[in-house]
Amino acid sequence: MNNQTRFTLNESDLPRFWYNINADMPIPPAPVLHPVTMEPVTPEFLSVLFPMDLILQEVSTEQYIEIPEEVREIYKLWRPTPLIRARRLEKALDTPAHIFYKHEGLSPVGSHKPNTAVAQVFYNKIAGIKALTTETGAGQWGSALALGCSFFDMDLEVYMVKVSYQQKPYRRILMETFGAQVFPSPTDRTNYGRSILANDPDNPGSLGIAISEAVEVAASSGGTKKYSLGSVLNHVILHQTVIGEESLKQMDLAGEYPDVVIGCVGGGSNFAGIAYPFLRQNLLEGKRTRLLAVEPTATPSLTKGPYTFDYGDTAKMAPIVKMYTLGHSFIPAPIHAGGLRYHGMAPSLSLLHNAGYIDAVAVPQLATFEAAIQFARAEGIVPAPESAHAIRVAIDEALDAKVKGEQRVILFNLSGHGNFDMSAYQAYMNNQLEDYEYPMEAICHSITDLPQVETSV
Ligand SMILES: Cc1ncc(COP(=O)(O)O)c(C=O)c1O
């Protein structure tokens, strides 16, 4: 019997390749469309925002893409991250299930986001770019990109959703410590921000609006600034697959294989990062692991939204993609999982969910914080409110296994720690948080504004 708690890999075990799900996609992906012409986008259009290496990764169908040595060297500061058996949580739940989690909260800024931030800054740097723009919700992505930019000596402007800017001053200070400039979005720095503020000076912001601002600044910079996105896109998910590749090796060390892999989903990158290498094993090696994406009931794109073409941002400047969406004009309730408030979902994940390869469930805020605190008290790590969604469902799975007397093996991605989220925990413990269920009527209303795309594209 294996009594080990931590399953660690050596530096030399750090993956040399990212895994590209597009090579093994069982169903063909829908095209990405230009926001004005609604024709498939060209590399020239995308090159206004992204360097060519990332565009090529976006459309690549190569199964494995080599991780550049410069990126691996930086990954070594915190990777491989440990896989931990949550023995104390298992005991607290009195479950026969085995619960494992991959601890991505051990990166320098406390989440999985630097896995792609470092790679994206690297490819921009070798393309000669001097400055990047981006948006951030909870501040996790902004701090990851600020970290990456400081390593490669790149300037960075971050458009931070205003409600998070107010709730999380320490995240802003962290970004500034790494040398980034941070603005509460909507700002008066862009045409789009000014148009929003003119109608609604107290607008709390949304990821969709912040994306529009960051895209506008890059697109109107005459090529001097490029834009960087922390989730949703194929190349972002590609970079995150180091999580799943390491987990496969570590589950092997533990002598177990997961029956279910769980992750929270905002745009889908940490979930896909851990799940896609296991999906490859399902598709190519006959494994049967259930892959389960968890979203908040306040932003239920996968569980309540339609699967359809929509804009990636609120101002309709970003490409149109086929995805589960709550509509690009979605303004989320100010729940404390700021990183899960995006209106859409990664196209690859949407496609796989639609075709039945990936399951999804939505959980409410209070039950999520209850799970977070149970996990913190058992395992000693305060999880990010986003990651707590995965914990809620991992605990539910473990309790279900107990009822059924099954020795289920559960793996979840602990996408980040919550050390900067104390105000959220305080609000929960002071009974100031509420559940919020995004109403079906609101979805029906916002999807009246979807782009009219010919079904033949
Ligand atoms: C800790 C953490 N987990 C999860 C997410 C959700 O993003 P994604 O679905 O791309 O992993 C975020 C986004 O900010 C985050 O900060």
XYZ file of C-alpha atoms and ligand atoms in Angstrom:
473
model
C 0.000 0.000 0.000
C 1.282 3.437 -0.955
C 1.420 5.805 2.053
C 2.919 8.708 0.186
C 1.264 12.138 0.259
C 3.310 14.223 -2.197
C 4.257 12.948 -5.636
C 7.068 15.086 -6.964
C 8.989 15.011 -10.213
C 12.578 16.081 -10.832
C 13.495 19.156 -12.829
C 14.607 16.784 -15.581
C 11.030 15.411 -15.771
C 9.661 18.807 -16.783
C 7.772 18.198 -20.048
C 9.654 19.064 -23.244
C 6.470 19.326 -25.316
C 3.032 20.852 -24.999
C 0.142 18.652 -26.147
C -2.098 19.985 -28.922
C -5.642 18.594 -28.733
C -6.323 19.793 -32.296
C -4.276 16.866 -33.603
C -6.673 14.365 -32.037
C -9.938 16.316 -32.177
C -12.656 13.747 -32.899
C -14.870 16.381 -34.573
C -13.772 19.211 -36.878
C -13.605 22.674 -35.228
C -15.746 25.562 -36.483
C -13.918 28.425 -38.226
C -12.902 31.601 -36.385
C -14.602 34.582 -38.045
C -13.721 38.219 -38.633
C -15.944 40.425 -36.401
C -17.008 42.691 -39.290
C -16.932 40.624 -42.496
C -17.886 37.382 -40.702
C -15.558 35.552 -43.093
C -12.901 33.183 -41.674
C -10.092 35.278 -40.172
C -6.766 35.566 -41.934
C -3.335 35.457 -40.272
C -2.959 39.138 -41.338
C -5.986 40.111 -39.221
C -4.731 38.151 -36.215
C -1.211 39.535 -36.621
C -2.448 42.970 -35.531
C -2.886 41.439 -32.090
C -0.549 38.456 -31.865
C 2.979 37.504 -33.016
C 3.171 34.942 -35.833
C 4.496 32.095 -33.655
C 1.358 32.235 -31.497
C -0.915 32.466 -34.555
C 0.759 29.355 -35.961
C 0.202 27.558 -32.650
C -3.422 28.687 -32.720
C -4.069 26.834 -35.979
C -1.499 24.039 -35.671
C -2.581 20.420 -35.961
C 0.812 19.054 -34.862
C 0.291 16.742 -31.904
C 3.247 17.993 -29.837
C 4.897 21.404 -29.878
C 8.345 21.807 -28.363
C 8.623 24.065 -25.329
C 11.450 26.560 -26.007
C 14.457 26.165 -23.725
C 14.111 29.794 -22.498
C 10.552 29.036 -21.346
C 11.550 25.730 -19.702
C 14.306 27.526 -17.803
C 11.711 29.871 -16.283
C 9.200 27.052 -15.671
C 11.922 25.460 -13.514
C 11.436 28.204 -10.908
C 8.246 26.411 -9.802
C 7.683 23.389 -12.051
C 7.107 20.480 -11.940
C 4.419 21.311 -9.372
C 3.586 18.590 -6.845
C 0.650 16.228 -7.045
C -0.752 15.819 -3.550
C -2.956 13.099 -2.145
C -5.537 14.869 0.040
C -5.338 12.259 2.776
C -6.533 14.548 5.524
C -9.527 15.670 3.466
C -10.350 12.028 2.667
C -10.274 11.306 6.389
C -12.467 14.301 7.222
C -14.995 13.094 4.639
C -14.648 9.487 5.760
C -14.650 8.444 2.141
C -13.146 5.387 0.450
C -12.324 7.657 -2.512
C -8.722 8.697 -3.177
C -8.486 12.421 -3.806
C -5.465 13.916 -5.583
C -4.841 17.536 -6.462
C -2.298 19.231 -8.682
C -0.999 22.282 -6.848
C -0.705 25.094 -9.413
C -0.909 27.654 -6.601
C 2.840 27.234 -6.103
C 3.833 29.449 -9.026
C 5.399 32.797 -8.021
C 2.069 34.633 -8.423
C -0.069 31.802 -7.083
C -1.884 30.286 -10.065
C -1.547 28.295 -13.287
C -1.544 31.481 -15.376
C 2.264 31.931 -15.667
C 2.421 28.663 -17.678
C 1.109 30.590 -20.668
C 2.160 34.119 -19.642
C 5.864 33.250 -19.796
C 5.439 31.497 -23.149
C 3.419 34.362 -24.659
C 5.900 37.025 -23.563
C 8.746 34.914 -24.944
C 7.164 34.660 -28.422
C 6.387 38.398 -28.439
C 9.944 39.171 -27.376
C 11.548 37.177 -30.174
C 9.170 38.904 -32.615
C 10.691 42.242 -31.525
C 7.616 43.511 -29.638
C 8.325 45.974 -26.815
C 4.942 46.290 -25.054
C 1.824 44.206 -24.347
C -1.734 45.012 -23.307
C -4.138 42.735 -21.501
C -7.232 42.573 -19.316
C -7.563 40.921 -15.952
C -10.533 39.904 -13.835
C -9.428 38.707 -10.422
C -5.893 39.942 -11.066
C -4.380 36.477 -11.348
C -3.821 36.725 -15.078
C -2.556 40.312 -14.873
C -0.021 39.381 -12.209
C 1.114 36.346 -14.219
C 1.674 38.458 -17.328
C 3.373 41.172 -15.255
C 5.728 38.476 -13.947
C 6.435 37.219 -17.485
C 7.000 40.763 -18.749
C 9.441 41.540 -15.966
C 11.463 38.400 -16.823
C 11.714 39.460 -20.500
C 11.940 43.228 -19.929
C 8.645 44.003 -21.704
C 6.259 46.912 -20.910
C 2.693 45.998 -19.901
C -0.666 47.828 -19.628
C -3.329 45.928 -17.675
C -7.057 46.778 -17.910
C -8.465 45.402 -14.666
C -12.231 44.900 -14.200
C -13.207 47.782 -11.929
C -15.031 45.728 -9.306
C -11.942 43.521 -8.848
C -9.634 46.559 -8.855
C -11.639 47.778 -5.865
C -11.959 44.372 -4.155
C -8.324 43.324 -4.671
C -5.876 46.220 -4.214
C -3.059 43.803 -3.382
C -3.258 42.151 -6.785
C -2.850 45.597 -8.386
C 0.150 46.339 -6.193
C 1.663 42.963 -7.116
C 1.341 43.811 -10.828
C 2.889 47.230 -10.218
C 5.720 45.605 -8.260
C 6.568 43.662 -11.407
C 6.532 46.932 -13.352
C 3.075 46.868 -15.018
C 0.684 49.816 -15.343
C -2.828 48.939 -14.105
C -6.067 50.775 -14.983
C -9.616 50.169 -13.618
C -11.818 49.245 -16.607
C -13.911 50.842 -18.025
C -11.312 53.631 -18.313
C -11.280 56.954 -20.108
C -8.167 55.837 -22.036
C -10.065 54.192 -24.908
C -12.968 55.134 -27.175
C -14.855 52.107 -25.971
C -14.237 52.792 -22.276
C -15.335 56.405 -22.698
C -18.530 55.326 -24.471
C -19.410 52.985 -21.586
C -18.697 55.621 -18.920
C -20.777 58.220 -20.771
C -23.871 55.998 -20.381
C -23.049 54.515 -17.009
C -20.348 56.252 -14.910
C -20.615 53.563 -12.199
C -20.306 50.612 -14.550
C -18.559 47.829 -12.518
C -16.798 46.535 -15.617
C -16.649 43.038 -17.017
C -14.023 40.869 -18.628
C -15.712 41.467 -22.002
C -15.310 45.256 -21.629
C -11.726 45.019 -20.343
C -10.804 42.771 -23.288
C -12.269 45.373 -25.666
C -10.154 48.103 -24.088
C -6.930 46.081 -24.186
C -7.634 45.024 -27.803
C -8.394 48.619 -28.845
C -5.113 49.902 -27.384
C -3.072 47.194 -29.138
C -4.970 47.446 -32.438
C -4.529 51.234 -32.601
C -0.848 51.240 -31.587
C 0.512 51.018 -35.137
C 2.110 47.649 -34.376
C 4.123 48.753 -31.338
C 1.914 46.949 -28.808
C 0.464 43.469 -29.025
C -2.369 41.978 -27.031
C -2.181 38.950 -24.773
C -5.100 36.803 -23.598
C -4.988 34.589 -20.509
C -7.514 31.929 -21.484
C -9.958 30.681 -24.176
C -7.583 30.535 -27.171
C -5.979 27.338 -28.470
C -2.417 28.522 -27.846
C -3.207 29.390 -24.227
C -4.672 25.954 -23.603
C -1.719 24.380 -25.395
C 0.705 25.999 -22.927
C -1.384 24.834 -19.975
C -1.092 21.170 -20.950
C 2.150 20.961 -18.925
C -0.239 20.508 -15.985
C -1.859 17.367 -17.378
C 1.386 15.937 -18.773
C 3.021 16.183 -15.353
C -0.104 14.802 -13.661
C -0.039 11.694 -15.868
C 3.521 10.927 -14.719
C 2.646 11.648 -11.094
C -0.486 9.471 -11.086
C 1.807 6.764 -12.369
C 4.154 7.342 -9.402
C 1.124 7.001 -7.132
C 0.223 3.748 -8.859
C -3.300 5.003 -9.591
C -5.276 6.382 -12.528
C -8.102 8.927 -12.161
C -11.721 7.905 -12.705
C -12.605 11.581 -12.852
C -10.592 14.751 -13.555
C -12.129 17.995 -12.314
C -11.308 21.662 -12.904
C -13.052 25.004 -12.590
C -13.756 26.881 -15.810
C -13.649 30.589 -16.566
C -12.420 30.600 -20.157
C -11.397 26.965 -19.758
C -7.585 27.004 -19.684
C -6.686 25.368 -16.354
C -9.344 22.685 -16.820
C -8.270 21.944 -20.387
C -4.632 22.074 -19.272
C -5.119 19.218 -16.853
C -7.863 17.388 -18.763
C -6.684 17.291 -22.403
C -3.713 14.937 -21.825
C -6.182 12.587 -20.066
C -8.623 13.036 -22.945
C -5.820 11.956 -25.307
C -5.506 8.779 -23.229
C -9.273 8.282 -23.557
C -9.246 8.859 -27.311
C -6.070 6.967 -28.195
C -5.397 4.509 -25.375
C -8.898 3.313 -24.491
C -8.966 4.929 -21.038
C -12.350 6.021 -19.679
C -11.686 8.940 -17.348
C -14.640 11.285 -16.862
C -13.688 14.907 -17.469
C -15.748 17.350 -15.468
C -15.734 21.150 -15.869
C -17.163 23.222 -13.002
C -18.610 26.713 -13.388
C -20.483 29.069 -11.035
C -24.302 29.198 -11.215
C -23.753 32.957 -11.688
C -21.953 32.429 -15.044
C -23.365 29.171 -16.384
C -22.177 29.327 -19.989
C -21.661 25.554 -20.415
C -24.721 24.467 -18.467
C -27.250 27.117 -19.577
C -25.868 28.990 -22.584
C -26.461 28.078 -26.222
C -23.636 26.649 -28.367
C -23.371 29.258 -31.062
C -21.214 31.896 -32.766
C -20.525 34.949 -30.620
C -18.019 37.768 -30.257
C -15.150 37.243 -27.832
C -15.571 40.738 -26.359
C -18.280 43.263 -25.614
C -17.290 45.885 -28.216
C -17.360 43.281 -31.037
C -13.712 43.893 -31.990
C -12.392 40.432 -31.166
C -12.998 37.484 -33.525
C -16.285 35.587 -33.565
C -15.991 31.990 -32.402
C -18.395 29.103 -31.911
C -18.753 28.516 -28.197
C -21.125 28.184 -25.278
C -21.980 31.772 -24.434
C -24.148 33.966 -22.247
C -23.935 36.691 -24.894
C -21.100 39.187 -25.351
C -23.042 41.928 -23.523
C -23.209 39.784 -20.353
C -22.577 41.787 -17.155
C -21.905 39.315 -14.372
C -23.045 39.512 -10.780
C -20.106 40.602 -8.592
C -19.405 37.110 -7.236
C -16.010 36.575 -5.645
C -14.644 34.146 -8.212
C -13.609 37.039 -10.472
C -11.705 34.777 -12.856
C -14.847 32.781 -13.710
C -16.953 35.700 -14.917
C -16.302 35.480 -18.682
C -19.367 35.246 -20.963
C -18.016 32.504 -23.207
C -15.982 29.322 -23.095
C -12.945 28.100 -25.022
C -14.058 26.923 -28.504
C -12.217 23.596 -28.196
C -13.803 22.886 -24.827
C -17.215 23.986 -26.103
C -16.922 21.647 -29.080
C -15.877 18.717 -26.875
C -18.671 19.382 -24.404
C -21.217 19.626 -27.186
C -20.043 16.300 -28.598
C -20.246 14.586 -25.203
C -16.528 14.175 -24.434
C -16.587 16.572 -21.480
C -19.216 16.961 -18.757
C -20.120 20.194 -16.989
C -21.804 21.175 -13.759
C -22.598 24.537 -12.111
C -22.226 25.153 -8.373
C -23.451 28.058 -6.228
C -21.204 30.470 -4.342
C -22.048 29.514 -0.732
C -21.519 25.778 -1.178
C -18.261 26.630 -2.941
C -16.914 28.655 -0.002
C -18.072 25.940 2.398
C -15.925 23.460 0.449
C -13.019 25.931 0.333
C -12.990 26.223 4.105
C -13.307 22.480 4.609
C -10.345 22.000 2.262
C -8.307 24.756 3.968
C -8.856 23.244 7.412
C -7.955 19.733 6.252
C -5.082 20.432 3.834
C -3.757 23.757 5.099
C -4.082 25.631 1.799
C -6.579 28.461 1.327
C -7.747 27.953 -2.256
C -8.547 30.682 -4.770
C -12.341 31.134 -4.922
C -12.136 29.995 -8.559
C -10.371 26.748 -7.642
C -12.857 26.180 -4.819
C -15.461 25.346 -7.491
C -13.386 22.301 -8.417
C -12.992 21.425 -4.734
C -16.768 21.565 -4.209
C -17.290 18.994 -6.920
C -14.320 16.845 -5.838
C -15.855 16.667 -2.364
C -19.280 15.854 -3.835
C -17.696 13.057 -5.876
C -15.959 11.706 -2.765
C -19.217 11.766 -0.814
C -21.040 10.069 -3.654
C -18.340 7.368 -3.716
C -18.883 6.914 0.014
C -22.634 6.405 -0.443
C -21.957 3.906 -3.224
C -19.037 2.243 -1.401
C -16.697 2.874 -4.366
C -12.947 3.450 -4.212
C -13.149 6.211 -6.817
C -9.921 8.007 -7.813
C -10.500 11.722 -8.069
C -8.025 14.233 -9.485
C -8.676 17.960 -9.419
C -6.692 20.983 -10.415
C -5.981 23.399 -7.579
C -5.552 26.257 -10.036
C -4.478 28.811 -7.445
C -4.175 29.817 -3.818
C -6.487 32.394 -2.271
C -4.024 34.361 -0.181
C -5.085 37.589 -1.909
C -8.788 36.757 -1.531
C -9.155 37.325 2.192
C -11.921 39.910 1.731
C -13.992 37.217 -0.009
C -13.387 34.777 2.838
C -14.213 37.473 5.352
C -17.476 38.252 3.538
C -18.360 34.543 3.556
C -17.604 34.114 7.251
C -19.617 37.269 8.053
C -22.608 35.804 6.172
C -22.452 38.609 3.624
C -22.322 36.433 0.520
C -25.344 35.238 -1.408
C -26.031 32.600 -3.978
C -26.857 33.869 -7.407
C -28.436 31.934 -10.225
C -28.106 33.634 -13.610
C -31.693 33.772 -14.928
C -32.738 32.052 -18.130
C -34.629 35.228 -19.175
C -31.368 37.211 -19.136
C -29.743 34.628 -21.406
C -32.739 34.670 -23.761
C -32.479 38.453 -23.881
C -28.719 38.733 -24.484
C -28.660 36.134 -27.224
C -30.997 38.265 -29.330
C -27.842 40.310 -29.985
C -25.691 37.463 -31.364
C -23.922 37.880 -34.717
C -25.957 36.556 -37.631
C -23.574 33.983 -39.067
C -24.357 31.901 -42.149
C -24.558 28.297 -40.955
C -22.443 27.155 -43.921
C -19.212 28.701 -42.546
C -6.966 30.753 -9.831
C -7.771 30.769 -11.085
N -8.374 29.648 -11.474
C -9.137 29.610 -12.585
C -9.308 30.728 -13.376
C -10.187 30.626 -14.569
O -9.532 30.722 -15.772
P -9.375 29.478 -16.728
O -10.738 28.884 -16.935
O -8.811 30.026 -17.981
O -8.453 28.525 -16.072
C -8.691 31.924 -13.023
C -8.840 33.125 -13.858
O -8.453 34.200 -13.553
C -7.909 31.945 -11.844
O -7.295 33.066 -11.465
